Every structure is written in structure tokens, then in C-alpha cells.
Amino acid sequence: MQPLHSGYLLCIYFLCRVFRRHEFFPDSMMVPVSDEAVHEALQRVFGFRGFRPNQREVVRALLDGRDVFAVMPTGGGKSLCYQLPAVLLPGTCMVVSPLIALMKDQVDGARANGIRAAFLNSSLTLDDRRKVLDELQSGSLDLLYVAPERFAVESFRKLIGKVPISMAIIDEAHCISEWGHDFRPDYLQLSSLVTMFRDVPVAGFTATATERVQLDTLRRLSLREPFTVRASFDRPNLTYSVLFKDGVDAQIVSLLRNHSGKAGIIYRTSRKSVNDTAAMLQAKGFRALAYHAGLGDEERERNQNAFIRDEVDVIVATIAFGMGIDKSNIRFVIHADMPKSIENYYQETGRAGRDGEPAECTLLFSQGDMAKLHFFIDTMTDEGEKARALEALRKVASFASSGVCRRKALLNYFGEHYRKENCGSCDVCLGHFRSVDCTVEAQMLLSAIARTDERFGASHIVDVVVGSKNRKVKECGHDRIKTYGVGKGKDKKFWRQLIDELLARNVIEKSEGLYPVLILCEKAIGVLRGETTVSMAVAAVARSTVGATAGGNEEGGDPHFFEQLRALRKVLADEQGIAPYQVFTDRTLRLMSARCPRSGEAMLAVSGVGEVKLERYGRQFLGLIDRWCREGEGSGGDA
Ligand code: ADP
Ligand code: ZN
């Protein structure tokens, strides 16, 4: 009897699982949730009118008990995909998250919407940990964020087996892949998660754009016929531009002046350049701080928090900065040095504009940076690694110097085809950056180098070509040679960039030593004879592209009013010890400044205002809006 009996049970069990997954027989844990209920919660809890691409489908799959694997770009709205089902389903949604800072941020954000959320990690005191475990056991948590290493703790695994869990989510799931640069050994044990959570859906979320890492992640998670989503990696609200790097400090300052008072990240390669740039900006009165692995833990955390909380505008950082930053109102990212790869560039720029509002990404590029990075790569001992690093660098250089739409080039790199002819929000498509034939100008430079007997450095050659009246030129008699002043129609920056280009193409080279001079290479002959042409990508307009952005900016209000709303947001955030963007995002404030809602109902119609936020902050914001409108009416009446 016994074998037959257990076989029978097993059979029923599998049938139930199969059917449950196909929505026929929801079991006791599975309460069917209607689309109306989903929509109602989207509006009530999050204050959103509609879904972002793919959110609806992912939410539905989870509600129906299906495993999910979702690849969505940063800012795509991944957290809503599981937070919404978490409030609709009975039991606690468990979220595995790799970083302590990220957990706290997510929990603060969820709580700001009235979701019952908590986290468990090593940063908690024993008492706090107990409190969270009590809440978990009493069923009063919608969401519990845990660190992956928890799953190695036997007592925790046992506890999980006893409490009702609605689903298990693996955030930043690519941390499980050893191919990715965020690999976390602790994540490896998560592949057994599906065996721990037999009856509830398990989902992996990631923003990694690299296909190899995506596939590896999916394989390692061993999900059960997951509903799979791979969203477009296009970030329509980001504007991309590349500027020829020349006098980097002045360029950074000028870019910052275009973004006065806005939050941004400046990436630099070395700790020293991070420190120098931060000090330079502080001396000029910018609210900027440094961030790199060489700072003490405490200082790093302090600087990061000051940035998250809008206490400084700019963080100057090495690539150590970024993961674990959910700050949604980053308005610009400047790469003052060349990124290591296109993946890096995409991830680092991707931190801008999570809230969907316009943000600007600027890369300062010169071929000279390539040479510096080559030098570092040459010190690598592993030949394979060296070759990969060089190839990655070459692709960045080609991205920066080609005249192809930046968006198209980025998406193409990740295997995605961008259909539009003109993206409308990159320097190439906006006509700010063009590839122009510079063969004649190159001939002028080469001739100047030849006529001065290949004995002078770049700045002197430029002086000769533009017809500078400086002493050295006169003393050498170079104001009498044929090429003197032939290039005065173009500025020095143009000529320096062209030298950079000719160096990169090995038409000329620099001698070694303290005072390097420019020397002609064999290829120079072809250029001088007109057999080889030289083209160069030049910035046609050196101006900020912000505001040209296609996405998002459909409603604009008075910027002064926006600033007042921002100031109120900061006060309220400080009172509650959370980040300002968790009170309301920039987008929500901008909509408020444009629409001036005067009642609770009107306020709820603003995207990002849910019931809990209305209750917590509505009075203050309505008060401010009221005062602003009255003053406006008052001044109108006087006129
Ligand atoms: P990700 O984790 O994918 O980077 P987040 O979950 O942090 O993205 O969401 C990015 C931003 O988008 C947040 O400010 C969030 O409030 C907002 N957001 C998410 N879903 C929606 C939606 N359906 N409508 C409007 N804004 C949304
Ligand atoms: Zn473009």
C-alpha cells in the first residue's frame, strides 16, 4: 500500500503545481488578483497612473505564481514589479539584495509609500534583528530584504520554511555570474533557492546589458519555466555627447555651470585625479566631494550620504562609486577620463535620470587618454586579459570618435537594433558633432612639422600654424616659413585635436623624453601627397544639450517654484531621516510646479503621489503651492 500511496500523493502534488502555474487551480496561498485590483493598488500605493514597459506583464506573472527572469535597464522600474505583488499577495515577499546600502534605501523608499518593509543584515543590532524576525513571524511584513549570506544560516532557512512567503526575489541577479564584474560568491548559493521555495514564485531581476552575463545568470538561477523579459536598453531621457578633452578642469567647470545646483557624478580614473578635481571644484565654490576606495570607510560613507541627501551636488569618483546608489535625481554624469569599456560607460551613465527626467551624459575624450590607459594595460601579466582590455578600450575610442548616433552605437553594442534615423538627443543627431574631412589641415600641420625639421613639440607647431606672435616663434624664425599662419582661421583647440588624431592614426609620433617633439611617420607621405585622407569628428557647437532630450519633459513649471518645492522636500526628508528623492522624485515635483494642484484630490492625480504620501506630506506641499499661487495672483493684480 505504502508505495502506491506516496506515488499517488506525488502525482497529485505535481498536477497541482502544473495547474497552479497555469492559473487553473489557484491553491490556498494563491488568491486570484484582478487587473482592477492591480491598477487600484498601483495608484493608491505608488501614485502611478500606468505601467512602464514590461511592468504589467511581470506583475501579472508573479501574481499568477510564475517564476520570472527580468532584464530591465536601470530606471526601468524593477522594484515596482515585485513591490506591487508584495502588497497584493498574502505572506511576505523576500528580496535578496547584494548591498547593505541598497537595502536600506529600498526599505526607506517602500516605507515612504506605506509598504510594511524591513531588512535583515549584519548592520542591525541583535535587538533590531529580533524585532524584524518577530515581525516576520507575526506576518506583519509585506517585504523583507535580506543579504545572500543569510541563506547559509541554518536557523534562518528553518525559519523561512515556517512562515508564509509570497515569493522570493533576487535583485541584481547578475551578481551570481562569475562573468560579470559584480560577481558575489555569496550569490552562488542562491541557485538552490527554487528548492527552498517550492510553492511560490522565484524571480531574478537584473540590469546587466551583457548577453553573456544574462544567459549565465539565468542558467545559474535554475528557475522553473520562467516568464522572461528582456526590455530595451534604450534610455530615452538621457542625452549623450562627446567633447574633445582639452583643458579638463575648465571643461568640467563649464559643464557644471550648465547644471548649477543639480546633482551629478564626475568619473575619473585615478584616486589622485579624483582628489585633485574635487579640491579644484571646492576651491571654486562648488558643493563637491570625493569618493574612491582609498578613503576610509567612514569618510566614504559620509560623502556618499551627503550626495544622496542633496547636501552636496557633485560627487567626483572612481568607478568604485555607483552600485548601491538608487538616487533617482542624478541630472548629469561626466566622464572626465575614458571609461574602461562600453559596458562600464553604459552602467556609469545609466545612473543618471532614473526618475525619467532629462539627464545629460558627457564624455571628455582624447586619443591621448588611450595612450595612458595602454600604459596601464601593458603592466598586465595575463595575455588574454590584456588583449580583452585593449579590445574594450578600442571600442570606446571608436564609439567616441565615430560620427554614428551615440544611442544607436550603444544599443548596437548590446545587440539591440535602434530603428529611428535620428534619436534627437545625442550630439551627433543634434548636429553638434560631425565627422569632417581635415586632409588639407592635416597637410598644413605635417608641413609645419617638416619645415621646422621635426624638432618641436605640439604647442609650438600649433603656434606656427595659427600664426602666433610669441617670442619663441620669432626667435626661431618660424614666422618666415611658408606654413606660418596658414591655419589662423581655426582655433588652437582644433589644431590640438587634429594632432591627437594624427598621433592616434600613426601619421605622426611623439619622441620620448622630457620635451617630446613631433616626428613624421611613413603614413605622413601619403597624407602630404593627398593619397590618404584624414577625417575627424569635431564638435560643431560647444553647448549643453540638456533640454533637447526627447523623453519625459512634457510639462515644465516655473523653475523658481520648482526650487521652492525642492527645498521643502529637503526639510521633510531630513525630518524623517530619508533621502529627498524618497519623499517625491524630481518628476513629481516638476509636475506639481506645472499643475499647481490645490486640493488633495488634485494632488493624487500627480504621478508619484499615493495615499500615504498625500497623508504625510500633502498638507505642507499644498500650503506652499497655495502661497505661491496667491503671490502670483497678487503680483498679477498689481501690474
Ligand atoms: P530600477 O530599479 O529598475 O533602476 P526603480 O525601481 O528604482 O528602477 O525605478 C526608477 C524610477 O521610476 C523610480 O523613481 C520609480 O518611482 C519610477 N517608476 C517606477 N515605475 C513607474 C511607473 N509605472 N510610473 C512612473 N514612475 C515609475
Ligand atoms: Zn543620436
XYZ file of C-alpha atoms and ligand atoms in Angstrom:
667
model
C 0.000 0.000 0.000
C 2.673 2.421 1.059
C 4.483 2.872 -2.293
C 1.223 3.252 -4.147
C 0.047 5.808 -1.621
C 3.113 8.037 -1.840
C 3.176 7.758 -5.613
C -0.430 8.875 -5.677
C 0.349 11.886 -3.473
C 3.320 12.795 -5.590
C 1.175 12.688 -8.665
C -1.430 14.999 -7.122
C 1.310 17.335 -5.988
C 2.747 17.685 -9.476
C -0.655 18.083 -11.045
C -1.424 20.848 -8.568
C 1.833 22.574 -9.339
C 1.393 22.362 -13.049
C -2.163 23.623 -12.877
C -1.383 26.310 -10.386
C 1.251 27.642 -12.667
C -1.277 27.728 -15.446
C -3.906 29.528 -13.415
C -6.433 26.701 -13.389
C -6.496 25.878 -9.720
C -5.091 28.534 -7.504
C -4.109 26.873 -4.222
C -4.712 28.303 -0.785
C -1.754 30.708 -0.974
C -2.776 31.874 -4.396
C -5.582 34.365 -4.195
C -6.522 35.438 -7.700
C -5.966 39.152 -8.096
C -7.949 41.015 -10.717
C -6.468 43.604 -13.077
C -8.682 46.222 -11.439
C -7.197 45.447 -8.030
C -3.704 45.713 -9.512
C -4.469 49.069 -11.045
C -6.097 50.359 -7.913
C -3.014 49.441 -5.846
C -0.678 50.974 -8.441
C -2.451 54.264 -7.978
C -3.169 54.104 -4.261
C 0.232 52.870 -3.082
C 2.616 54.296 -5.686
C 0.586 57.137 -7.090
C 1.204 55.985 -10.681
C -1.400 56.075 -13.408
C 0.125 53.466 -15.641
C 2.888 50.945 -16.015
C 6.284 51.379 -17.537
C 7.112 48.906 -20.334
C 7.033 45.260 -19.159
C 5.935 46.021 -15.589
C 2.358 44.918 -16.136
C 3.409 41.546 -17.565
C 5.931 40.839 -14.824
C 3.474 41.774 -12.085
C 0.856 39.522 -13.644
C 3.251 36.589 -13.952
C 4.222 36.857 -10.281
C 0.614 37.159 -9.187
C -0.128 34.011 -11.191
C 2.641 32.159 -9.409
C 5.171 32.009 -12.231
C 8.911 32.291 -11.883
C 10.274 35.368 -13.636
C 13.559 36.419 -15.141
C 13.547 40.106 -15.966
C 16.320 42.081 -17.590
C 15.407 45.748 -17.459
C 17.659 48.792 -17.658
C 18.410 50.972 -14.675
C 15.468 53.249 -14.116
C 13.179 50.736 -15.812
C 11.195 50.372 -12.601
C 12.192 46.921 -11.431
C 11.294 47.396 -7.776
C 7.674 48.112 -8.559
C 7.485 44.771 -10.387
C 7.729 42.896 -7.103
C 6.660 45.523 -4.582
C 3.222 45.742 -6.140
C 2.528 41.974 -5.959
C 4.054 42.044 -2.469
C 1.293 44.314 -1.208
C -1.397 42.347 -3.018
C -0.448 38.805 -2.027
C -0.697 37.327 1.457
C 2.612 36.475 3.106
C 5.991 38.175 2.961
C 7.963 38.814 -0.204
C 11.609 38.001 0.396
C 14.114 40.080 -1.559
C 17.755 39.083 -1.712
C 19.880 42.137 -2.294
C 23.674 42.349 -2.522
C 24.446 45.579 -0.732
C 23.566 46.836 2.706
C 23.272 50.422 1.488
C 20.899 49.356 -1.268
C 18.659 47.511 1.206
C 18.257 50.462 3.487
C 17.467 52.673 0.558
C 14.867 50.304 -0.831
C 13.250 49.833 2.555
C 13.101 53.598 3.137
C 11.550 54.048 -0.296
C 8.966 51.308 0.227
C 8.032 52.587 3.669
C 7.583 56.076 2.293
C 4.749 54.558 0.247
C 3.316 52.876 3.321
C 4.566 49.386 2.458
C 5.470 47.313 5.514
C 9.134 46.672 4.757
C 12.241 45.760 6.734
C 15.713 44.393 6.143
C 17.932 41.820 7.791
C 21.680 42.189 7.527
C 24.822 42.479 9.595
C 24.343 46.209 10.154
C 21.471 45.560 12.584
C 21.895 45.237 16.327
C 20.782 41.981 17.916
C 17.674 43.698 19.263
C 16.715 45.128 15.890
C 17.270 41.756 14.280
C 14.960 40.123 16.787
C 12.333 42.756 16.160
C 12.413 42.118 12.419
C 12.209 38.358 12.930
C 9.204 38.859 15.213
C 7.508 40.993 12.579
C 8.247 38.327 10.001
C 6.780 35.576 12.154
C 3.688 37.539 13.029
C 3.002 38.098 9.346
C 3.238 41.882 9.527
C 5.776 42.363 6.738
C 4.985 42.774 3.047
C 8.643 42.914 2.131
C 11.795 41.618 3.739
C 15.189 42.446 2.234
C 17.933 40.014 3.181
C 21.607 39.643 2.422
C 22.557 36.491 0.475
C 24.743 35.140 3.269
C 21.591 34.717 5.412
C 20.800 31.639 3.359
C 23.889 29.918 4.648
C 22.496 30.214 8.198
C 20.612 27.046 9.070
C 18.319 28.693 11.629
C 17.255 31.269 9.049
C 16.467 28.599 6.461
C 14.357 26.779 9.031
C 12.501 29.925 9.945
C 11.738 30.673 6.296
C 10.234 27.222 5.983
C 7.749 28.065 8.705
C 6.467 31.500 7.757
C 4.178 32.289 4.831
C 6.299 33.611 1.990
C 4.578 35.102 -1.051
C 7.591 34.998 -3.380
C 11.373 35.140 -3.445
C 13.100 37.868 -5.435
C 16.759 38.006 -6.364
C 17.675 41.600 -7.012
C 20.836 42.395 -9.003
C 20.702 38.751 -10.015
C 23.757 39.084 -12.268
C 25.869 39.042 -9.083
C 25.534 35.244 -9.399
C 27.538 35.245 -12.626
C 31.274 34.966 -12.495
C 31.400 36.572 -15.945
C 30.119 39.853 -14.598
C 32.156 42.454 -12.777
C 29.722 42.498 -9.829
C 30.199 38.812 -9.029
C 29.432 37.961 -5.393
C 30.403 34.476 -4.186
C 27.528 34.611 -1.674
C 25.135 34.708 -4.579
C 26.171 31.234 -5.732
C 24.111 29.614 -3.011
C 21.016 31.293 -4.411
C 20.783 28.684 -7.146
C 19.225 26.417 -4.533
C 16.531 28.986 -3.801
C 13.992 27.281 -6.040
C 14.273 24.153 -3.928
C 13.649 26.181 -0.783
C 10.643 27.932 -2.258
C 8.873 25.078 -3.965
C 5.425 26.537 -3.926
C 5.961 30.192 -4.555
C 7.448 32.045 -7.481
C 11.125 32.887 -7.554
C 12.242 35.815 -9.699
C 15.584 37.217 -10.783
C 15.960 40.889 -11.745
C 18.991 42.465 -13.340
C 20.025 45.492 -15.352
C 23.099 43.910 -16.876
C 23.171 44.637 -20.567
C 25.706 41.959 -21.443
C 24.104 38.962 -23.075
C 26.710 36.511 -21.851
C 26.088 37.556 -18.239
C 22.324 37.455 -18.745
C 22.403 33.893 -20.040
C 24.812 32.742 -17.377
C 22.643 34.319 -14.675
C 19.510 32.673 -15.999
C 21.205 29.279 -16.135
C 22.514 29.535 -12.604
C 19.206 30.568 -11.084
C 17.628 27.292 -12.305
C 14.184 28.894 -12.475
C 11.183 26.779 -13.445
C 9.994 27.718 -16.932
C 10.290 31.392 -16.064
C 8.380 34.187 -17.700
C 11.282 36.022 -19.295
C 11.566 39.681 -20.157
C 14.378 41.476 -21.878
C 13.496 45.126 -22.069
C 15.033 47.605 -24.445
C 18.183 49.150 -23.059
C 17.414 52.493 -24.558
C 17.269 55.287 -22.004
C 15.344 57.931 -23.931
C 15.689 60.609 -21.265
C 19.495 60.512 -21.368
C 21.389 62.771 -23.767
C 24.843 61.624 -24.825
C 27.675 63.790 -26.026
C 31.399 63.552 -26.513
C 33.715 66.548 -26.278
C 37.324 66.675 -27.277
C 39.157 66.709 -23.955
C 41.260 69.826 -23.787
C 41.849 71.695 -20.543
C 39.783 69.287 -18.496
C 39.350 71.473 -15.388
C 37.883 74.340 -17.355
C 35.646 71.946 -19.252
C 34.303 70.411 -16.052
C 33.653 73.835 -14.560
C 31.839 74.958 -17.674
C 29.667 71.815 -17.717
C 28.877 72.294 -14.040
C 27.782 75.863 -14.656
C 25.207 74.457 -17.069
C 23.888 72.263 -14.270
C 24.076 74.695 -11.421
C 22.601 73.249 -8.221
C 21.850 69.900 -9.878
C 23.126 66.518 -8.764
C 25.816 64.850 -10.833
C 28.706 62.411 -10.866
C 32.133 63.078 -12.343
C 34.041 59.880 -13.028
C 37.830 59.888 -13.061
C 40.282 57.023 -13.386
C 42.735 57.546 -10.550
C 42.326 58.400 -6.895
C 44.700 61.287 -7.335
C 42.708 62.869 -10.129
C 39.533 62.374 -8.078
C 41.089 64.238 -5.153
C 42.511 66.967 -7.377
C 39.261 67.570 -9.227
C 37.212 67.601 -6.016
C 39.646 70.095 -4.444
C 39.612 72.266 -7.576
C 35.813 72.367 -7.551
C 35.622 73.102 -3.831
C 38.062 75.967 -4.286
C 35.755 77.406 -6.940
C 32.801 77.208 -4.592
C 31.054 74.113 -5.954
C 29.498 71.748 -3.454
C 31.600 68.703 -4.395
C 33.061 65.721 -2.555
C 35.418 62.897 -3.466
C 34.749 59.170 -3.415
C 37.253 56.369 -4.003
C 38.428 53.147 -2.421
C 41.432 54.880 -0.858
C 39.260 56.877 1.550
C 38.408 55.416 4.944
C 35.066 53.597 5.238
C 33.634 56.337 7.371
C 34.575 59.181 5.051
C 33.346 57.288 2.027
C 30.007 56.651 3.628
C 29.726 60.236 4.830
C 30.412 61.590 1.347
C 28.014 59.164 -0.278
C 25.262 60.085 2.166
C 25.830 63.789 1.674
C 25.316 63.218 -2.054
C 22.233 61.020 -1.620
C 20.690 63.564 0.705
C 21.265 66.512 -1.647
C 23.739 68.114 0.746
C 26.367 68.301 -1.969
C 25.629 68.496 -5.670
C 28.598 66.733 -7.149
C 30.475 63.592 -6.333
C 33.855 63.116 -8.009
C 34.567 59.413 -8.024
C 36.407 56.437 -9.380
C 34.306 53.557 -10.639
C 34.192 52.339 -7.018
C 31.167 54.622 -6.761
C 27.825 53.646 -8.119
C 26.410 50.286 -7.239
C 24.150 50.735 -4.285
C 23.146 54.210 -5.363
C 19.449 54.382 -6.051
C 19.382 58.182 -6.055
C 16.883 58.930 -8.756
C 17.565 62.627 -9.342
C 21.083 62.487 -10.796
C 20.911 65.025 -13.632
C 24.320 64.574 -15.224
C 27.262 62.203 -15.448
C 30.605 63.427 -16.741
C 33.331 61.015 -17.757
C 36.399 63.195 -17.398
C 38.563 60.202 -18.310
C 37.979 57.422 -20.711
C 35.820 54.563 -19.399
C 37.323 51.085 -19.488
C 34.687 49.592 -21.730
C 31.335 50.287 -23.343
C 29.682 48.186 -20.609
C 31.244 50.416 -17.981
C 30.218 53.518 -19.856
C 26.637 52.330 -20.172
C 26.379 51.333 -16.496
C 28.005 54.527 -15.264
C 25.964 56.866 -17.419
C 22.921 54.760 -16.574
C 22.960 56.119 -13.044
C 21.646 59.404 -14.358
C 17.949 60.101 -14.748
C 16.399 57.097 -13.051
C 13.302 59.172 -12.425
C 12.744 59.500 -16.148
C 13.531 63.223 -16.199
C 16.108 64.533 -18.684
C 19.749 63.978 -17.779
C 22.974 64.619 -19.631
C 25.959 62.315 -20.130
C 29.194 63.854 -21.353
C 32.363 62.030 -22.238
C 35.572 64.026 -22.445
C 37.723 62.119 -24.844
C 41.143 62.461 -26.352
C 43.273 59.890 -28.062
C 45.941 60.860 -25.551
C 43.893 59.114 -22.847
C 44.119 55.955 -24.890
C 47.889 56.119 -24.709
C 47.778 56.484 -20.917
C 45.464 53.535 -20.494
C 47.619 51.476 -22.853
C 50.422 52.066 -20.442
C 48.415 50.528 -17.577
C 47.244 47.645 -19.680
C 50.821 46.874 -20.630
C 51.552 46.129 -16.988
C 49.024 43.264 -17.022
C 50.653 39.863 -16.939
C 47.797 37.722 -18.246
C 47.981 37.973 -22.044
C 44.314 37.092 -22.537
C 43.226 39.731 -20.066
C 45.482 42.248 -21.730
C 44.034 41.553 -25.156
C 40.473 41.856 -23.851
C 41.236 45.136 -22.074
C 42.768 46.580 -25.248
C 39.844 45.486 -27.369
C 37.379 47.001 -24.888
C 39.304 50.260 -24.982
C 39.436 50.285 -28.750
C 35.643 50.011 -28.829
C 35.270 53.005 -26.519
C 37.606 55.009 -28.743
C 35.642 54.052 -31.794
C 32.361 54.950 -30.058
C 33.789 58.351 -29.127
C 35.266 59.248 -32.468
C 32.768 57.864 -34.942
C 30.062 60.085 -36.309
C 27.361 57.484 -35.598
C 24.405 58.290 -33.327
C 25.624 57.520 -29.792
C 22.391 55.848 -28.831
C 22.431 53.651 -31.897
C 26.065 52.724 -31.246
C 25.446 51.861 -27.593
C 22.366 49.773 -28.271
C 24.056 48.100 -31.191
C 26.894 47.110 -28.887
C 24.386 45.224 -26.751
C 22.847 43.541 -29.775
C 19.827 45.809 -29.991
C 18.725 47.472 -33.195
C 17.700 51.115 -32.854
C 15.219 51.940 -35.564
C 14.987 55.718 -35.641
C 17.243 57.551 -38.061
C 17.748 60.425 -35.658
C 17.472 59.933 -31.900
C 17.138 63.656 -31.285
C 19.160 63.527 -28.091
C 22.801 62.884 -28.794
C 25.426 65.299 -30.071
C 25.607 63.526 -33.434
C 21.867 63.613 -34.093
C 21.586 67.172 -32.827
C 24.263 68.158 -35.321
C 26.677 69.190 -32.577
C 29.237 66.672 -33.644
C 30.210 65.933 -37.202
C 32.823 63.944 -38.991
C 34.654 66.367 -41.294
C 37.384 65.944 -43.864
C 40.548 67.522 -42.463
C 43.022 66.345 -45.096
C 44.079 69.870 -46.062
C 44.501 70.909 -42.447
C 46.474 67.736 -41.737
C 48.778 68.649 -44.643
C 49.328 72.077 -43.088
C 50.343 70.518 -39.796
C 52.615 67.936 -41.382
C 54.244 70.587 -43.493
C 54.847 72.750 -40.415
C 56.447 69.783 -38.669
C 58.655 69.069 -41.690
C 59.678 72.711 -42.236
C 60.726 73.033 -38.598
C 62.889 69.927 -39.004
C 60.827 67.698 -36.658
C 62.445 69.407 -33.692
C 59.418 70.912 -31.909
C 56.560 69.855 -29.671
C 52.837 70.096 -30.296
C 52.222 73.525 -28.787
C 54.955 75.174 -30.850
C 53.684 73.570 -34.051
C 50.205 74.851 -33.266
C 51.639 78.327 -32.631
C 53.300 78.282 -36.046
C 50.189 77.126 -37.850
C 47.900 79.706 -36.260
C 50.479 82.466 -36.767
C 51.179 83.206 -33.133
C 53.377 86.240 -32.473
C 55.092 84.739 -29.462
C 58.809 85.115 -28.819
C 59.844 81.546 -29.453
C 58.252 81.537 -32.895
C 60.023 84.767 -33.829
C 63.376 83.767 -32.371
C 63.359 80.551 -34.361
C 62.434 82.498 -37.476
C 59.341 80.341 -37.853
C 57.258 83.388 -38.711
C 59.002 83.373 -42.054
C 58.270 79.796 -43.112
C 55.562 79.103 -45.671
C 53.105 77.444 -43.275
C 53.205 80.268 -40.735
C 49.684 81.427 -40.047
C 48.042 79.244 -42.729
C 45.660 77.856 -40.154
C 44.634 81.032 -38.387
C 41.023 80.507 -39.418
C 40.705 77.761 -36.817
C 41.346 77.925 -33.098
C 44.179 76.235 -31.240
C 41.883 73.582 -29.842
C 41.068 72.385 -33.333
C 44.761 72.002 -34.140
C 45.485 70.182 -30.879
C 42.671 67.795 -31.620
C 43.981 67.199 -35.123
C 47.445 66.429 -33.726
C 45.749 63.996 -31.347
C 44.005 62.376 -34.279
C 47.208 62.124 -36.359
C 49.009 60.563 -33.401
C 46.218 58.011 -32.995
C 46.430 57.145 -36.694
C 50.227 56.818 -36.527
C 50.677 59.524 -39.132
C 52.988 61.245 -36.672
C 54.561 60.185 -33.394
C 55.965 61.768 -30.283
C 59.602 61.299 -29.336
C 60.481 60.006 -25.896
C 61.940 62.202 -23.190
C 61.178 65.265 -21.157
C 60.429 67.522 -24.126
C 58.805 65.278 -26.706
C 58.822 66.541 -30.286
C 56.541 65.555 -33.151
C 58.046 63.335 -35.848
C 56.579 62.304 -39.186
C 55.872 58.611 -39.754
C 55.708 56.849 -43.089
C 51.968 57.381 -43.404
C 52.591 61.135 -43.442
C 53.859 60.897 -47.015
C 50.522 59.540 -48.231
C 48.667 62.354 -46.480
C 51.003 65.029 -47.850
C 50.560 63.685 -51.369
C 46.800 63.629 -50.941
C 46.658 59.850 -51.387
C 45.342 59.289 -47.868
C 42.520 61.385 -46.498
C 42.064 62.330 -42.880
C 38.673 62.883 -41.305
C 37.979 63.920 -37.790
C 34.909 64.195 -35.616
C 34.529 67.747 -34.423
C 32.098 69.381 -32.066
C 30.222 71.883 -34.158
C 28.573 73.584 -31.185
C 30.132 73.580 -27.750
C 26.990 73.882 -25.727
C 24.909 71.926 -23.276
C 22.458 69.567 -24.880
C 20.184 69.357 -21.892
C 16.654 70.271 -22.677
C 16.968 68.811 -26.146
C 16.086 65.467 -24.661
C 13.239 63.685 -26.311
C 11.866 61.810 -23.328
C 9.893 62.935 -20.383
C 9.939 66.688 -20.392
C 6.354 67.150 -21.464
C 5.356 69.577 -18.723
C 7.535 72.309 -17.317
C 6.723 74.667 -14.483
C 8.353 77.791 -13.103
C 11.942 76.869 -12.168
C 11.861 79.135 -9.093
C 8.781 77.379 -7.848
C 10.425 74.026 -8.512
C 13.360 75.151 -6.350
C 10.990 76.044 -3.520
C 9.336 72.643 -3.736
C 12.773 71.083 -3.701
C 13.718 72.999 -0.565
C 10.555 71.853 1.209
C 11.274 68.277 0.134
C 14.729 68.512 1.705
C 13.327 69.759 5.027
C 10.773 66.938 5.177
C 13.331 64.320 4.180
C 15.713 65.463 6.909
C 12.960 65.316 9.492
C 12.382 61.685 8.612
C 15.991 60.712 8.028
C 15.379 59.618 4.433
C 16.703 60.791 1.080
C 14.872 63.711 -0.565
C 14.022 61.731 -3.707
C 12.196 59.264 -1.484
C 9.788 61.968 -0.387
C 8.972 62.841 -4.010
C 11.002 62.392 -7.168
C 12.127 65.331 -9.316
C 9.477 64.352 -11.812
C 6.715 64.562 -9.217
C 7.917 67.996 -8.092
C 8.120 69.220 -11.644
C 4.567 68.084 -12.328
C 3.463 69.866 -9.151
C 5.213 73.046 -10.217
C 3.474 72.876 -13.594
C -0.022 71.933 -12.460
C -0.215 73.638 -9.063
C -2.661 71.154 -7.506
C -4.812 72.949 -4.926
C -6.644 70.001 -3.320
C -5.890 66.531 -2.030
C -7.685 65.065 -4.999
C -5.717 67.137 -7.480
C -2.569 66.160 -5.640
C -3.368 62.447 -6.009
C -3.618 62.949 -9.750
C 0.086 63.899 -9.834
C 2.254 60.918 -10.771
C 4.182 59.730 -7.707
C 1.661 60.881 -5.097
C -0.001 57.902 -3.445
C -2.328 57.920 -0.447
C 0.339 57.558 2.204
C 2.499 60.306 0.743
C -0.510 62.570 0.440
C -1.262 61.992 4.090
C 2.347 62.534 5.163
C 3.361 65.458 3.007
C 0.200 66.739 1.377
C -0.541 69.492 3.870
C 2.902 71.094 3.628
C 3.079 70.916 -0.145
C -0.463 72.191 -0.606
C 0.390 75.052 1.756
C 3.433 76.000 -0.284
C 1.544 75.737 -3.570
C -1.231 77.868 -2.147
C 1.188 80.595 -1.057
C 2.946 80.545 -4.400
C -0.280 80.821 -6.363
C -1.563 83.647 -4.184
C 1.654 85.591 -4.549
C 1.431 85.050 -8.302
C -2.150 86.329 -8.346
C -1.154 89.231 -6.105
C 1.660 90.380 -8.362
C -0.577 89.911 -11.408
C -3.182 92.238 -9.827
C -0.617 94.930 -9.118
C 0.614 95.086 -12.650
P 15.338 50.252 -11.353
O 15.439 49.505 -10.047
O 14.852 49.411 -12.469
O 16.569 51.009 -11.677
P 13.478 51.800 -9.913
O 12.639 50.717 -9.423
O 14.442 52.450 -8.984
O 14.239 51.347 -11.212
O 12.528 52.916 -10.540
C 13.069 54.045 -11.150
C 12.137 55.225 -11.000
O 10.978 55.044 -11.779
C 11.666 55.455 -9.583
O 11.729 56.830 -9.318
C 10.243 54.959 -9.615
O 9.453 55.622 -8.675
C 9.820 55.290 -11.030
N 8.750 54.415 -11.549
C 8.714 53.072 -11.499
N 7.593 52.602 -12.068
C 6.905 53.675 -12.506
C 5.650 53.871 -13.180
N 4.881 52.846 -13.524
N 5.257 55.136 -13.457
C 6.021 56.186 -13.113
N 7.210 56.079 -12.475
C 7.651 54.852 -12.176
Zn 21.522 60.053 -31.737
